[in-house]
PDB file of C-alpha atoms in Angstrom:
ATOM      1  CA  UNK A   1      11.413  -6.165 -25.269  1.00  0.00           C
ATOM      2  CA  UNK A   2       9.794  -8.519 -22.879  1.00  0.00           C
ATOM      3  CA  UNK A   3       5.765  -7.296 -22.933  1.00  0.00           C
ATOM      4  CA  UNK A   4       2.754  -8.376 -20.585  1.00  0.00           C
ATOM      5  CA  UNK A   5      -0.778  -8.246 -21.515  1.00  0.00           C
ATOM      6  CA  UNK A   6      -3.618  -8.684 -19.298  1.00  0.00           C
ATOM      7  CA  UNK A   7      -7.255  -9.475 -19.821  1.00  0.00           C
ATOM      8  CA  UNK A   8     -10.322  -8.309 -18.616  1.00  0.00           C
ATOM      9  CA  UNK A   9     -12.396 -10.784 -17.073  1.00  0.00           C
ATOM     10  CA  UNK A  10     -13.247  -9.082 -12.836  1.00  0.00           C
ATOM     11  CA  UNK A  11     -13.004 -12.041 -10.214  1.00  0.00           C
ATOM     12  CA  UNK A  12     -11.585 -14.535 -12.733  1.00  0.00           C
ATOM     13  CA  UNK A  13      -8.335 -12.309 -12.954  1.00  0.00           C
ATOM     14  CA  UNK A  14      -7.072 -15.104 -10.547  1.00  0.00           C
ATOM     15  CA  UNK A  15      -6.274 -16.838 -13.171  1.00  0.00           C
ATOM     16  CA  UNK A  16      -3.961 -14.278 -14.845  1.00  0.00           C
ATOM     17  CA  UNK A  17      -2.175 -14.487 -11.314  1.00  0.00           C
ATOM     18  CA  UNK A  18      -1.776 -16.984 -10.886  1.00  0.00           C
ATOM     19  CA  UNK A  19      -0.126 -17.592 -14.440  1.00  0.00           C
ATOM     20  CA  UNK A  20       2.374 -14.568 -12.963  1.00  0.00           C
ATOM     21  CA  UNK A  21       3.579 -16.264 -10.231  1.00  0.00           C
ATOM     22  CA  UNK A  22       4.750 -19.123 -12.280  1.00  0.00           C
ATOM     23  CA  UNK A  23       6.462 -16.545 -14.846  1.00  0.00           C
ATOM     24  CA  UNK A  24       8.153 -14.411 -11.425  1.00  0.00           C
ATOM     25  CA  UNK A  25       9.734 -17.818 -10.191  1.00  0.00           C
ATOM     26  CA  UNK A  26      10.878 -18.507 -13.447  1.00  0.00           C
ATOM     27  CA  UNK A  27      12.972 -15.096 -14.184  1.00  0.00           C
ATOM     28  CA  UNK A  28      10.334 -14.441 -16.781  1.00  0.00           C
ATOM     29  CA  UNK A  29       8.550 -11.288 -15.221  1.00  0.00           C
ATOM     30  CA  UNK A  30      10.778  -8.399 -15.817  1.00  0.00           C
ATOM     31  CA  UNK A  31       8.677  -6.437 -18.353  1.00  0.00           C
ATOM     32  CA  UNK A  32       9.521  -3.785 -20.409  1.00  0.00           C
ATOM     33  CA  UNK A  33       5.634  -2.809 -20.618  1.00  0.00           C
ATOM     34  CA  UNK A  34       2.776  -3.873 -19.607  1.00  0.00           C
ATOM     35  CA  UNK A  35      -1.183  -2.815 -20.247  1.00  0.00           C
ATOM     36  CA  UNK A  36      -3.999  -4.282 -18.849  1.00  0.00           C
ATOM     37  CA  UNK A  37      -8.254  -3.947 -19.209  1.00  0.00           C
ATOM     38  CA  UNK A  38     -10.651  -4.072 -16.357  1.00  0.00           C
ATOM     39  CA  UNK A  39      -9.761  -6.415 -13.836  1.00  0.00           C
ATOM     40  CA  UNK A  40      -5.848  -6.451 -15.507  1.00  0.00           C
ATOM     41  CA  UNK A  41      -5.137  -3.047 -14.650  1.00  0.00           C
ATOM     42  CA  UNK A  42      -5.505  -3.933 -11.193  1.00  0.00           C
ATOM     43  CA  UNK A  43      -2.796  -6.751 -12.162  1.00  0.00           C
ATOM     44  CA  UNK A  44      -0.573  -4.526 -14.642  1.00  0.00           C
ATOM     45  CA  UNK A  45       0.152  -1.895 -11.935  1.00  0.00           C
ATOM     46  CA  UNK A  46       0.886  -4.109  -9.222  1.00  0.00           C
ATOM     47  CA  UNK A  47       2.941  -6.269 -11.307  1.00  0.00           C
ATOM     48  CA  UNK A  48       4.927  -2.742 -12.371  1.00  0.00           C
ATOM     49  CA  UNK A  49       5.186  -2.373  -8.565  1.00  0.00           C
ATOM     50  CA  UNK A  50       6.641  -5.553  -7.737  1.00  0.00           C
ATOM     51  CA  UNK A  51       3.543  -6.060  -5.961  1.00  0.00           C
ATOM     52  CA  UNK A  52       2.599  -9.695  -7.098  1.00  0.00           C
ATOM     53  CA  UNK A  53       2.613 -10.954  -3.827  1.00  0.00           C
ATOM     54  CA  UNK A  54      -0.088  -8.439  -3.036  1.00  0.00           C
ATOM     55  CA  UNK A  55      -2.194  -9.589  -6.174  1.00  0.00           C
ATOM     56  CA  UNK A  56      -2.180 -13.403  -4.502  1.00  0.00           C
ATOM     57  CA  UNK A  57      -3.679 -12.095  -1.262  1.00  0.00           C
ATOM     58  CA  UNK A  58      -6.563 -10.016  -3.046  1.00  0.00           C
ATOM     59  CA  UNK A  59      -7.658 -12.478  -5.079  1.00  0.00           C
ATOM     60  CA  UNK A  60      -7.211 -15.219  -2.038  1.00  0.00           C
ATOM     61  CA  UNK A  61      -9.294 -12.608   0.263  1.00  0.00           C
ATOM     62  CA  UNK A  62     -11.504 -10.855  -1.615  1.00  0.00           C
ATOM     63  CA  UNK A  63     -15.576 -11.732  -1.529  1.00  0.00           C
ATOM     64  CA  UNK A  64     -18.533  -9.466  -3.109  1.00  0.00           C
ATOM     65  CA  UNK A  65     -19.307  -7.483  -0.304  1.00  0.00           C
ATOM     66  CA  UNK A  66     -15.749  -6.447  -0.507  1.00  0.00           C
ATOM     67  CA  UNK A  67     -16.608  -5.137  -4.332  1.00  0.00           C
ATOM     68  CA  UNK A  68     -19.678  -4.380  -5.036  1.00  0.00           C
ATOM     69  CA  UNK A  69     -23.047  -2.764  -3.299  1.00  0.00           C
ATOM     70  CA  UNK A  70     -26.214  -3.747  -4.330  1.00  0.00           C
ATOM     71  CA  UNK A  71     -28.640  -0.817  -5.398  1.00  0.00           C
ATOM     72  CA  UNK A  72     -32.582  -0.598  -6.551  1.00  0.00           C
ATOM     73  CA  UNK A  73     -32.698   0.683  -9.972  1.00  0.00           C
ATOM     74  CA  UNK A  74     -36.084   2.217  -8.817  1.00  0.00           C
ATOM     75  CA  UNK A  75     -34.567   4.695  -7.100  1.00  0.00           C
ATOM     76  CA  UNK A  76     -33.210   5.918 -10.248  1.00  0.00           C
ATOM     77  CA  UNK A  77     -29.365   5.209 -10.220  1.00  0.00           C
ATOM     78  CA  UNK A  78     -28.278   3.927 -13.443  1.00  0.00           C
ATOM     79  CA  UNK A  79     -26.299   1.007 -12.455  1.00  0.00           C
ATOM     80  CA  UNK A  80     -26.807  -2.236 -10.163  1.00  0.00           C
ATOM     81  CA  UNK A  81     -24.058  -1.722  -8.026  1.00  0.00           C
ATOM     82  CA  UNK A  82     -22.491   0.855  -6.235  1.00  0.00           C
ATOM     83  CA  UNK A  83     -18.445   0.729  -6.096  1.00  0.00           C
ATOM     84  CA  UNK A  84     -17.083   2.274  -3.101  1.00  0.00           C
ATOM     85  CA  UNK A  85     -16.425  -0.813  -1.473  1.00  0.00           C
ATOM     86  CA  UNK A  86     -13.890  -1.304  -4.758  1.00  0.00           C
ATOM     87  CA  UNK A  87     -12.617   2.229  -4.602  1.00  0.00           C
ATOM     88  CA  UNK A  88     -11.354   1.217  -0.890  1.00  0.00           C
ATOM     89  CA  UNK A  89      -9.980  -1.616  -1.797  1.00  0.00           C
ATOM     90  CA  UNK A  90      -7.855   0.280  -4.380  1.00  0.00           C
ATOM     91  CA  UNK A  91      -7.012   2.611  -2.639  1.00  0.00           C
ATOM     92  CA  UNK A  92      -5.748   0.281   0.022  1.00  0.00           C
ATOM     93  CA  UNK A  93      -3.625  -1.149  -2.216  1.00  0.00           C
ATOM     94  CA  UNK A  94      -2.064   1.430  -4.686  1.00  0.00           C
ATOM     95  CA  UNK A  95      -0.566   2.805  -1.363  1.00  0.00           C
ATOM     96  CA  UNK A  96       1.687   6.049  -1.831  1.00  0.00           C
ATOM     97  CA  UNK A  97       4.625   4.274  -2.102  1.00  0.00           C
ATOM     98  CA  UNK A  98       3.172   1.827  -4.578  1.00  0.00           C
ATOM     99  CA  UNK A  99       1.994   4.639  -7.015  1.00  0.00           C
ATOM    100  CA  UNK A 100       5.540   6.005  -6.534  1.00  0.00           C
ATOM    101  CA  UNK A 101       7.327   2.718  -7.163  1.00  0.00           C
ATOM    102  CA  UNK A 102       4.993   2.612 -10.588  1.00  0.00           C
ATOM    103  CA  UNK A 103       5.646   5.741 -11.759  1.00  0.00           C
ATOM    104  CA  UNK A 104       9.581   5.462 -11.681  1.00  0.00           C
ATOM    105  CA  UNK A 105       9.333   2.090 -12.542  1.00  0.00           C
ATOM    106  CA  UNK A 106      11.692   2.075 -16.115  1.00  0.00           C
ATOM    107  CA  UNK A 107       9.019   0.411 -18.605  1.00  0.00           C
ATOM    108  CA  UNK A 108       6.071   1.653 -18.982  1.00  0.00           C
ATOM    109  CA  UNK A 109       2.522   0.255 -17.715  1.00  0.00           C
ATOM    110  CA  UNK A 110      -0.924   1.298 -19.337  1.00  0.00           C
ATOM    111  CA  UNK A 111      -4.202   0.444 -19.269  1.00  0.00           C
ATOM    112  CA  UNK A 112      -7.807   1.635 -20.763  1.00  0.00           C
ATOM    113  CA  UNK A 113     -11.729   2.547 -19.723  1.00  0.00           C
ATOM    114  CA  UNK A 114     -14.359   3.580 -22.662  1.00  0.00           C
ATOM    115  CA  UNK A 115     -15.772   6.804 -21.733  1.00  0.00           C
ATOM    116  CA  UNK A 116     -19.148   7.364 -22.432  1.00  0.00           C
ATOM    117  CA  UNK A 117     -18.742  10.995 -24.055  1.00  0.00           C
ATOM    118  CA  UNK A 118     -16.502  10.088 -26.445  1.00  0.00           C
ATOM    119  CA  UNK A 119     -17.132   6.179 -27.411  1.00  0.00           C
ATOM    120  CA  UNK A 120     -13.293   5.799 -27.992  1.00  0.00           C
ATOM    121  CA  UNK A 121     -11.115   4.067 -25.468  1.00  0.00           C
ATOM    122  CA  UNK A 122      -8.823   6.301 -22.919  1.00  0.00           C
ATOM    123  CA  UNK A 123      -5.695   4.388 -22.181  1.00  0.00           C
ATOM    124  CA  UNK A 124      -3.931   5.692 -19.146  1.00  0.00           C
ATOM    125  CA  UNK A 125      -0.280   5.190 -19.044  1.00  0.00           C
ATOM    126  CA  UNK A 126       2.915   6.030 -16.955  1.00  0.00           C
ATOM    127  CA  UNK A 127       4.398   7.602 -19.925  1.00  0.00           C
ATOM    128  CA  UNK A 128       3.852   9.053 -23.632  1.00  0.00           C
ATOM    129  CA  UNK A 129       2.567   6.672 -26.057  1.00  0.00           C
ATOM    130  CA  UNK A 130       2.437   6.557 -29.441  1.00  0.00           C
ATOM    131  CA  UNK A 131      -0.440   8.004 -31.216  1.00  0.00           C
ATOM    132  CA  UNK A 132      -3.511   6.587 -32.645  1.00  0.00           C
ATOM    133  CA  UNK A 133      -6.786   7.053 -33.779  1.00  0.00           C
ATOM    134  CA  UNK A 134      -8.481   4.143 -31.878  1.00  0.00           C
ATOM    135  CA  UNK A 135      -7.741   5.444 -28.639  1.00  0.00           C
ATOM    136  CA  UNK A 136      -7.162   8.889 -26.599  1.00  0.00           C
ATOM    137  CA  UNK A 137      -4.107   9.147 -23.827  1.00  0.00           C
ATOM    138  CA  UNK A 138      -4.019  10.073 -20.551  1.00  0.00           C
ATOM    139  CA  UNK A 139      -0.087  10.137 -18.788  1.00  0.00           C
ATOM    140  CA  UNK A 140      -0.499   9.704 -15.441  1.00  0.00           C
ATOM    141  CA  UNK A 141       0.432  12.848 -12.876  1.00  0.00           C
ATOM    142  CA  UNK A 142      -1.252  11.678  -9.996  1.00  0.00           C
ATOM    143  CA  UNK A 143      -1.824   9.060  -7.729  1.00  0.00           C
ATOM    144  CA  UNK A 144      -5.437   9.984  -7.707  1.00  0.00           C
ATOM    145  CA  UNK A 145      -5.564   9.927 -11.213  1.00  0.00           C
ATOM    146  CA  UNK A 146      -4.212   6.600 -11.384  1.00  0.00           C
ATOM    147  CA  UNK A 147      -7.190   5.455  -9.342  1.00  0.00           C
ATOM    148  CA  UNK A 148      -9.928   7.393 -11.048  1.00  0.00           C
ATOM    149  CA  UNK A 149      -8.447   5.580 -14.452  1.00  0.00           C
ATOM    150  CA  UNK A 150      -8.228   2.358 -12.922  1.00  0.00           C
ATOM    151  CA  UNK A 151     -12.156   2.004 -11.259  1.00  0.00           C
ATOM    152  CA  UNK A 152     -12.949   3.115 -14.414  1.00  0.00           C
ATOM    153  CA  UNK A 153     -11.174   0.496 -16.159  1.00  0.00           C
ATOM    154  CA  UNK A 154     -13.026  -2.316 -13.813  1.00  0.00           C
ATOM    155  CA  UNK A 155     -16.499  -0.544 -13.751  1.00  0.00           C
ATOM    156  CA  UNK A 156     -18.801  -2.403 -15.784  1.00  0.00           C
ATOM    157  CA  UNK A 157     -21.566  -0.581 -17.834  1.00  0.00           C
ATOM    158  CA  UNK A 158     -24.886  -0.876 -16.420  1.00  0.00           C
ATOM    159  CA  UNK A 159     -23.851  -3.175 -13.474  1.00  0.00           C
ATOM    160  CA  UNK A 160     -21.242  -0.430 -11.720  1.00  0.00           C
ATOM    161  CA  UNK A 161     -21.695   2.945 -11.970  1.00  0.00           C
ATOM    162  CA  UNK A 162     -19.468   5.220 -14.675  1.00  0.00           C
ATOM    163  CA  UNK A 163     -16.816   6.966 -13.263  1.00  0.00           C
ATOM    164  CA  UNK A 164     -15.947  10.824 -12.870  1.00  0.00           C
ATOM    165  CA  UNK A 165     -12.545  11.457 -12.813  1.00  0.00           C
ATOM    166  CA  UNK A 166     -10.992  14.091 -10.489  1.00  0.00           C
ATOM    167  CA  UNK A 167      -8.849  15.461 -13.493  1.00  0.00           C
ATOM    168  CA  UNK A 168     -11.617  15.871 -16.185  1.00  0.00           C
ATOM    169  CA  UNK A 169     -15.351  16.108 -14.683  1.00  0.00           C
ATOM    170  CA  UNK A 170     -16.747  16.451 -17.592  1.00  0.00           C
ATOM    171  CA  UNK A 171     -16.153  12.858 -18.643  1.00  0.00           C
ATOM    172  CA  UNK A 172     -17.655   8.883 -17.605  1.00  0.00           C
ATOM    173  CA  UNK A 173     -15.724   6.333 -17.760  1.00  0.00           C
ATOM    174  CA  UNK A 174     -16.566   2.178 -18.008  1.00  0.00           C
ATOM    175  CA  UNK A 175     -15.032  -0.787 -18.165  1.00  0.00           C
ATOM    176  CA  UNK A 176     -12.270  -1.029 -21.007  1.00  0.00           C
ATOM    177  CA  UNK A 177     -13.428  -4.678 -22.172  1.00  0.00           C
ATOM    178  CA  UNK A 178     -16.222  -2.857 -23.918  1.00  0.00           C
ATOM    179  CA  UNK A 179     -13.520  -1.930 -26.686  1.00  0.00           C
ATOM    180  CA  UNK A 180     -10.685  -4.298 -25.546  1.00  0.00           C
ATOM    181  CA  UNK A 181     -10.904  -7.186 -23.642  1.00  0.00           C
ATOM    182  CA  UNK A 182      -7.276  -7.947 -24.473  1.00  0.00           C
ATOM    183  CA  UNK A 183      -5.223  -4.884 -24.929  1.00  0.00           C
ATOM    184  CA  UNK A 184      -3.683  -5.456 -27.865  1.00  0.00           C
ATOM    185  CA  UNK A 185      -3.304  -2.560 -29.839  1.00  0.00           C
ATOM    186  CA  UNK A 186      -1.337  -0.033 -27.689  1.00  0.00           C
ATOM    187  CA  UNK A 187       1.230  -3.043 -27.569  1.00  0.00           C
ATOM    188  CA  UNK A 188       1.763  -2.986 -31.362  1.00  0.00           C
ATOM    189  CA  UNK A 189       1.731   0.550 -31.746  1.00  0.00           C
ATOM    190  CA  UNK A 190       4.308   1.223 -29.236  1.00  0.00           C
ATOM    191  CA  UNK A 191       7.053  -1.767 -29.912  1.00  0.00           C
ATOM    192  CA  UNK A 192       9.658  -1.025 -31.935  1.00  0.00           C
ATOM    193  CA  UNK A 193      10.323  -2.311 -35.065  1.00  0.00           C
ATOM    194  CA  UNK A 194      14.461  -2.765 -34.994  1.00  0.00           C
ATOM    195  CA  UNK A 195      14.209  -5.574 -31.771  1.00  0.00           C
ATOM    196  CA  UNK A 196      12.801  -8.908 -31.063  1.00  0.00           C
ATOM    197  CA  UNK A 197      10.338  -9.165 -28.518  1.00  0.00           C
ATOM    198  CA  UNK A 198       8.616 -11.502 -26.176  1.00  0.00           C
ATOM    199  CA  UNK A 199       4.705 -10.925 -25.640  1.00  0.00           C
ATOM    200  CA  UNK A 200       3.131 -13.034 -22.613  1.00  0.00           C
ATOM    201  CA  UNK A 201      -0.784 -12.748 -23.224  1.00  0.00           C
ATOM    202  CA  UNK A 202      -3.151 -13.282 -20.515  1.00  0.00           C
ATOM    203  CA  UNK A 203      -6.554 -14.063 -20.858  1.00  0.00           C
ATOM    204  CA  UNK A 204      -8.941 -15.224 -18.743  1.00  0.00           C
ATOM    205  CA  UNK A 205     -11.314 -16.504 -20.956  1.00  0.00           C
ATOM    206  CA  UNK A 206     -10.854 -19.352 -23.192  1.00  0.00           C
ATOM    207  CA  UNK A 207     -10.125 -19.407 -26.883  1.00  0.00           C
ATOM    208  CA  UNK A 208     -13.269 -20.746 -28.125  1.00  0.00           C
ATOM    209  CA  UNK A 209     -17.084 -19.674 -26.924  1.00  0.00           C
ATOM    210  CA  UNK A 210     -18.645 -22.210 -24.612  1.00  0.00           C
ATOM    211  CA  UNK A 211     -21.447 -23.691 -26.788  1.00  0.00           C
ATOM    212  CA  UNK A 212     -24.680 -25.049 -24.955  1.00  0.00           C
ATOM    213  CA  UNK A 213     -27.594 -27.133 -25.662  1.00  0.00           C
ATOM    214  CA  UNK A 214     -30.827 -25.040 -23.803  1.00  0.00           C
ATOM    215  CA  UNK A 215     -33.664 -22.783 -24.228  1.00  0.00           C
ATOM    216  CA  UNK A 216     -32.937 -19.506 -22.240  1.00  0.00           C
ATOM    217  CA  UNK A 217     -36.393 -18.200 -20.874  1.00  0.00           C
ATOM    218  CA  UNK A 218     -35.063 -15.868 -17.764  1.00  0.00           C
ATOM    219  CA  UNK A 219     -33.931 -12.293 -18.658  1.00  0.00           C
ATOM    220  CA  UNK A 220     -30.799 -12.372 -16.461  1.00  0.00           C
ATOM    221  CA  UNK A 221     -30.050 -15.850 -18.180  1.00  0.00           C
ATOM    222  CA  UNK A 222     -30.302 -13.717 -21.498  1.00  0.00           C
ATOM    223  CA  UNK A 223     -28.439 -11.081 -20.639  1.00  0.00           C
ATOM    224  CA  UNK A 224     -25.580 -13.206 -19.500  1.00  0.00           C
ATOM    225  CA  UNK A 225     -25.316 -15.048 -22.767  1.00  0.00           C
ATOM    226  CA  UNK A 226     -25.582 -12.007 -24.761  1.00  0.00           C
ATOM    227  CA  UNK A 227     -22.953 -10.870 -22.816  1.00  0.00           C
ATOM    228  CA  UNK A 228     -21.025 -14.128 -23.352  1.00  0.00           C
ATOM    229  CA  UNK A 229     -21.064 -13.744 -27.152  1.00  0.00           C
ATOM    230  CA  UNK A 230     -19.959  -9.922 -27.059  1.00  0.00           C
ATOM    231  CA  UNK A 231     -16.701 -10.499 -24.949  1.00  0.00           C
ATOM    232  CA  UNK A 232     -15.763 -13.331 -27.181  1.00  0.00           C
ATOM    233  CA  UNK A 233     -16.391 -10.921 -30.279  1.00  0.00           C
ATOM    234  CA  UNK A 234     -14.036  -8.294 -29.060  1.00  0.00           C
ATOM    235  CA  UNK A 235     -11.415 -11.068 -27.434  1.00  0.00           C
ATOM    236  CA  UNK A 236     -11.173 -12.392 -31.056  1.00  0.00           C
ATOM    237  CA  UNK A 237     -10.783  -9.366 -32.960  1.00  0.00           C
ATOM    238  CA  UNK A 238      -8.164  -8.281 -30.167  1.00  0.00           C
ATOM    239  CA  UNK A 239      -6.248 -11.514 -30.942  1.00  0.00           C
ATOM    240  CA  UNK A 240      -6.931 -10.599 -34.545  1.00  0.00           C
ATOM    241  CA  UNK A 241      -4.512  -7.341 -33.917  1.00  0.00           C
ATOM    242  CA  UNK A 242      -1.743  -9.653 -32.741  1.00  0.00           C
ATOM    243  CA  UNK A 243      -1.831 -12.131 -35.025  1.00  0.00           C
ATOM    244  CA  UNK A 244      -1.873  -9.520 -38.167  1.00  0.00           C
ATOM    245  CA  UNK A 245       1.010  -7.550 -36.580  1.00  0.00           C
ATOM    246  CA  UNK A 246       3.178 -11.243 -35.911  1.00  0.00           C
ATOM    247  CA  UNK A 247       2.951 -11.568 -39.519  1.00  0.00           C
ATOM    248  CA  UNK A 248       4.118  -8.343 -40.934  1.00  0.00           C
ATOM    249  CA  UNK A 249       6.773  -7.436 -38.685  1.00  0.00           C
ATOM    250  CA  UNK A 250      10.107  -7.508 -39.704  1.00  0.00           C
ATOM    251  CA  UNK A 251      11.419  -8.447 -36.360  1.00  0.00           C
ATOM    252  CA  UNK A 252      11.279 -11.935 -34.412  1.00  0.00           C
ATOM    253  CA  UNK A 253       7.767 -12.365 -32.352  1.00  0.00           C
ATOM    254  CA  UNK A 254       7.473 -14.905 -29.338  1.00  0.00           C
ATOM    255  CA  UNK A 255       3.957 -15.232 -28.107  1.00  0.00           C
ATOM    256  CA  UNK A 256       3.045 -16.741 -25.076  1.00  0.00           C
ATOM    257  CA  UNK A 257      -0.718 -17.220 -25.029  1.00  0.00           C
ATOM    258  CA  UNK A 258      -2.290 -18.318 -21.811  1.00  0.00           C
ATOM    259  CA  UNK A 259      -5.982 -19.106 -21.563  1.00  0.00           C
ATOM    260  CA  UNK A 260      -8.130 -21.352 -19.541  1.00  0.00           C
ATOM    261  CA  UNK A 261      -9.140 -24.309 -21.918  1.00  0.00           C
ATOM    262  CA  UNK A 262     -12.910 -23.749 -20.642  1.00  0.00           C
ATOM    263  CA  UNK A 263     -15.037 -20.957 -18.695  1.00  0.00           C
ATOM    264  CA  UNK A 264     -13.945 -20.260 -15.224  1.00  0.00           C
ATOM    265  CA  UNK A 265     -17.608 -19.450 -14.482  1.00  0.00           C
ATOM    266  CA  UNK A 266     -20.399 -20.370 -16.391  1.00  0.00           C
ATOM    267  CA  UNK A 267     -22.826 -18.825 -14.640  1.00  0.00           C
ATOM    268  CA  UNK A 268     -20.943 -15.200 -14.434  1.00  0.00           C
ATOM    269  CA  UNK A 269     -19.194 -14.384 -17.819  1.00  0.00           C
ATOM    270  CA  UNK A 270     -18.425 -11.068 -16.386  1.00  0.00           C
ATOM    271  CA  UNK A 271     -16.537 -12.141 -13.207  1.00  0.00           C
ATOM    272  CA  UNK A 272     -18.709 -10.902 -11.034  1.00  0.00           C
ATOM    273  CA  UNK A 273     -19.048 -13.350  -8.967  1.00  0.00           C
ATOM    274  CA  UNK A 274     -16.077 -13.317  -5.705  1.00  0.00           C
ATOM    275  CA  UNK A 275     -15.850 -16.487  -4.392  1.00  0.00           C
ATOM    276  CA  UNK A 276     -12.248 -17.548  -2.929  1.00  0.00           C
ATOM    277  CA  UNK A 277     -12.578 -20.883  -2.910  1.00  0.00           C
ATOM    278  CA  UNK A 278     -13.168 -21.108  -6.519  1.00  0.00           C
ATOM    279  CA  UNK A 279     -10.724 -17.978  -7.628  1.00  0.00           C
ATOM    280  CA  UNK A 280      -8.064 -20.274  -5.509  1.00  0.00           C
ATOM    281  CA  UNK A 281      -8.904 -23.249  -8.078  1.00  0.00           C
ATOM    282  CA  UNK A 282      -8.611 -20.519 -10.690  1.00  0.00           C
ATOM    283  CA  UNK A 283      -5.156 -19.524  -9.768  1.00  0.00           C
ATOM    284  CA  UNK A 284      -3.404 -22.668  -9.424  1.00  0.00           C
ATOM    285  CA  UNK A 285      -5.186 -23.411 -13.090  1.00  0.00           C
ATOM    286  CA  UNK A 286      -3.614 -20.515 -14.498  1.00  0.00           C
ATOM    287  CA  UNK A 287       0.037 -21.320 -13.279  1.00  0.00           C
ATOM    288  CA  UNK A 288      -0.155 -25.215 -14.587  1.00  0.00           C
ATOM    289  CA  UNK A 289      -1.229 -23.895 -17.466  1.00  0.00           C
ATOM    290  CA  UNK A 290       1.670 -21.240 -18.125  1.00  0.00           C
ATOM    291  CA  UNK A 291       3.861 -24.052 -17.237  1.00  0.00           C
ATOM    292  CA  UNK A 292       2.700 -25.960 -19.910  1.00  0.00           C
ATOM    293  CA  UNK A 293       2.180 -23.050 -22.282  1.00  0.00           C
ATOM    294  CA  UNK A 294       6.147 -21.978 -22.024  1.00  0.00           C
ATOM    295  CA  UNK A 295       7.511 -25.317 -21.632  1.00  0.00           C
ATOM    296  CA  UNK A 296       6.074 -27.196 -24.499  1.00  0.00           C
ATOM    297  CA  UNK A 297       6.419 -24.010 -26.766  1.00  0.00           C
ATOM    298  CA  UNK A 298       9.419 -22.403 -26.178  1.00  0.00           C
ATOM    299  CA  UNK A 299       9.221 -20.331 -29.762  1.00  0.00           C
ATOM    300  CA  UNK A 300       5.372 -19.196 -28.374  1.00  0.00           C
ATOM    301  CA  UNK A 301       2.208 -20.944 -29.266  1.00  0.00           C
ATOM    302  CA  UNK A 302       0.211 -17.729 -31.095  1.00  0.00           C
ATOM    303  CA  UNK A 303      -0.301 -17.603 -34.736  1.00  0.00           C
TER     304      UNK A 303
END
């Protein structure tokens, strides 16, 4: 089983497809399943659609005013930015026949949001998964489903609004990378354990935690780094998942792990920050480095 895993991680996502297009021209992106957090469901979907092509242009195209719309937390909304502009783009994209194409698609593509009510992840998927106590399922029935699940997935706690879905009103949902920056554990849970497989992990933050040498004294400044050393909490204890299942399964395990070797963007950990010229920079980073990821370790480079 050939698997794809995609990282949260908002406008730096251009990275992660960048990494894709190298693995398409290389006969090396016909998945068996895919799942995706935040920014990578976007990316998982598509990919299940064929749609990489697409991917390329919306992270070429796509600025902040595009995304996001700035609010005043005075007026009482608890969130800094509104997401309609998102849930058009979206929608734009997951067209009819996309959401169709997905949905008969033969592997099976998932991805999660946290919802507020519960504090457990949801993982929405395309078909049954296996059960487990970490997370609830959702299979997909709808295109409008699909979306609801996937804003959720990219909607970031405080700084986007939660999300109601159409299905089940009585529930919020927020950005997956709260629980699972890499989506790791529906993978492990749902391979079997009688084949080999081949697991291409995409993350868009590097291994290690950037370490500086300053005094913060602004809030926002604080916030960000606190927000810095949470991701790469969860990221490691993601990885954690993989590397514990590589060594106890009786099967062989190739992992392909791709990461930047730095931060994409110092100054926004989250990715909130939409600026072409740098996601283009981003992109071309992320297929040199799955170039040099796959060719230089053709047995995988994860322990």
């Amino acid at each position: 089983m050939r698997v794809l895993i995609t990282s949260g991680g908002g406008a730096k996502g251009a990275f992660s497809v960048g990494a894709l297009q190298y693995l398409q021209q290389n006969n090396l992106a016909d998945f068996d399943f895919i799942s995706g957090t935040s920014t990578g469901s976007l990316i998982a979907c598509m990919t299940a659609a064929g749609r990489i092509d697409v991917l390329t242009d919306v992270y070429l195209n796509t600025t902040n005013a595009d995304i996001l719309d700035p609010q005043n937390l005075l007026d009482g909304r608890p969130y800094l930015y509104d997401t309609d502009p998102l849930l058009k783009q979206i929608d734009t994209h997951l067209t009819p026949a996309a959401f169709d194409t997905i949905l008969q698609w033969p592997g099976t593509v998932c991805y999660n949001a946290v919802c507020l009510q519960t504090g457990k992840l949801t993982v929405f998927s395309t078909r049954p998964l296996a059960a487990d106590r970490h997370y609830d399922q959702q299979v997909i029935n709808s295109r409008q489903m699909m979306i609801d699940g996937m804003l959720g997935s990219t909607n970031q706690a405080v700084f986007m609004k939660p999300v109601i879905p159409h299905h089940d009103p009585g529930m919020q949902y927020v950005d997956g990378g709260n629980r699972e920056v890499i989506p790791t554990r529906v993978v492990i849970n749902n391979l079997s354990r009688n084949e080999d497989h081949e697991i291409y992990v995409l993350s868009n933050n590097p291994t290690e935690l950037l370490q500086v040498n300053r005094t913060f004294t602004n809030i926002l400044d604080v916030l960000m780094r606190a927000i810095s050393i949470f991701i790469q909490e969860v990221r490691e204890n993601d990885l954690n998942v993989l590397s514990m299942y590589k060594k106890i399964s009786p099967t062989n395990i190739r992992i392909f792990y791709i990461c930047p070797d730095r931060e994409l963007d110092t100054e926004f950990p989250t990715g909130l920050n939409f600026e072409f010229t740098e996601m283009e920079k981003w992109m071309q980073m992320g297929a040199q480095t799955a170039k040099q990821v796959i060719t230089n370790n053709p047995n995988g480079n994860f322990s």
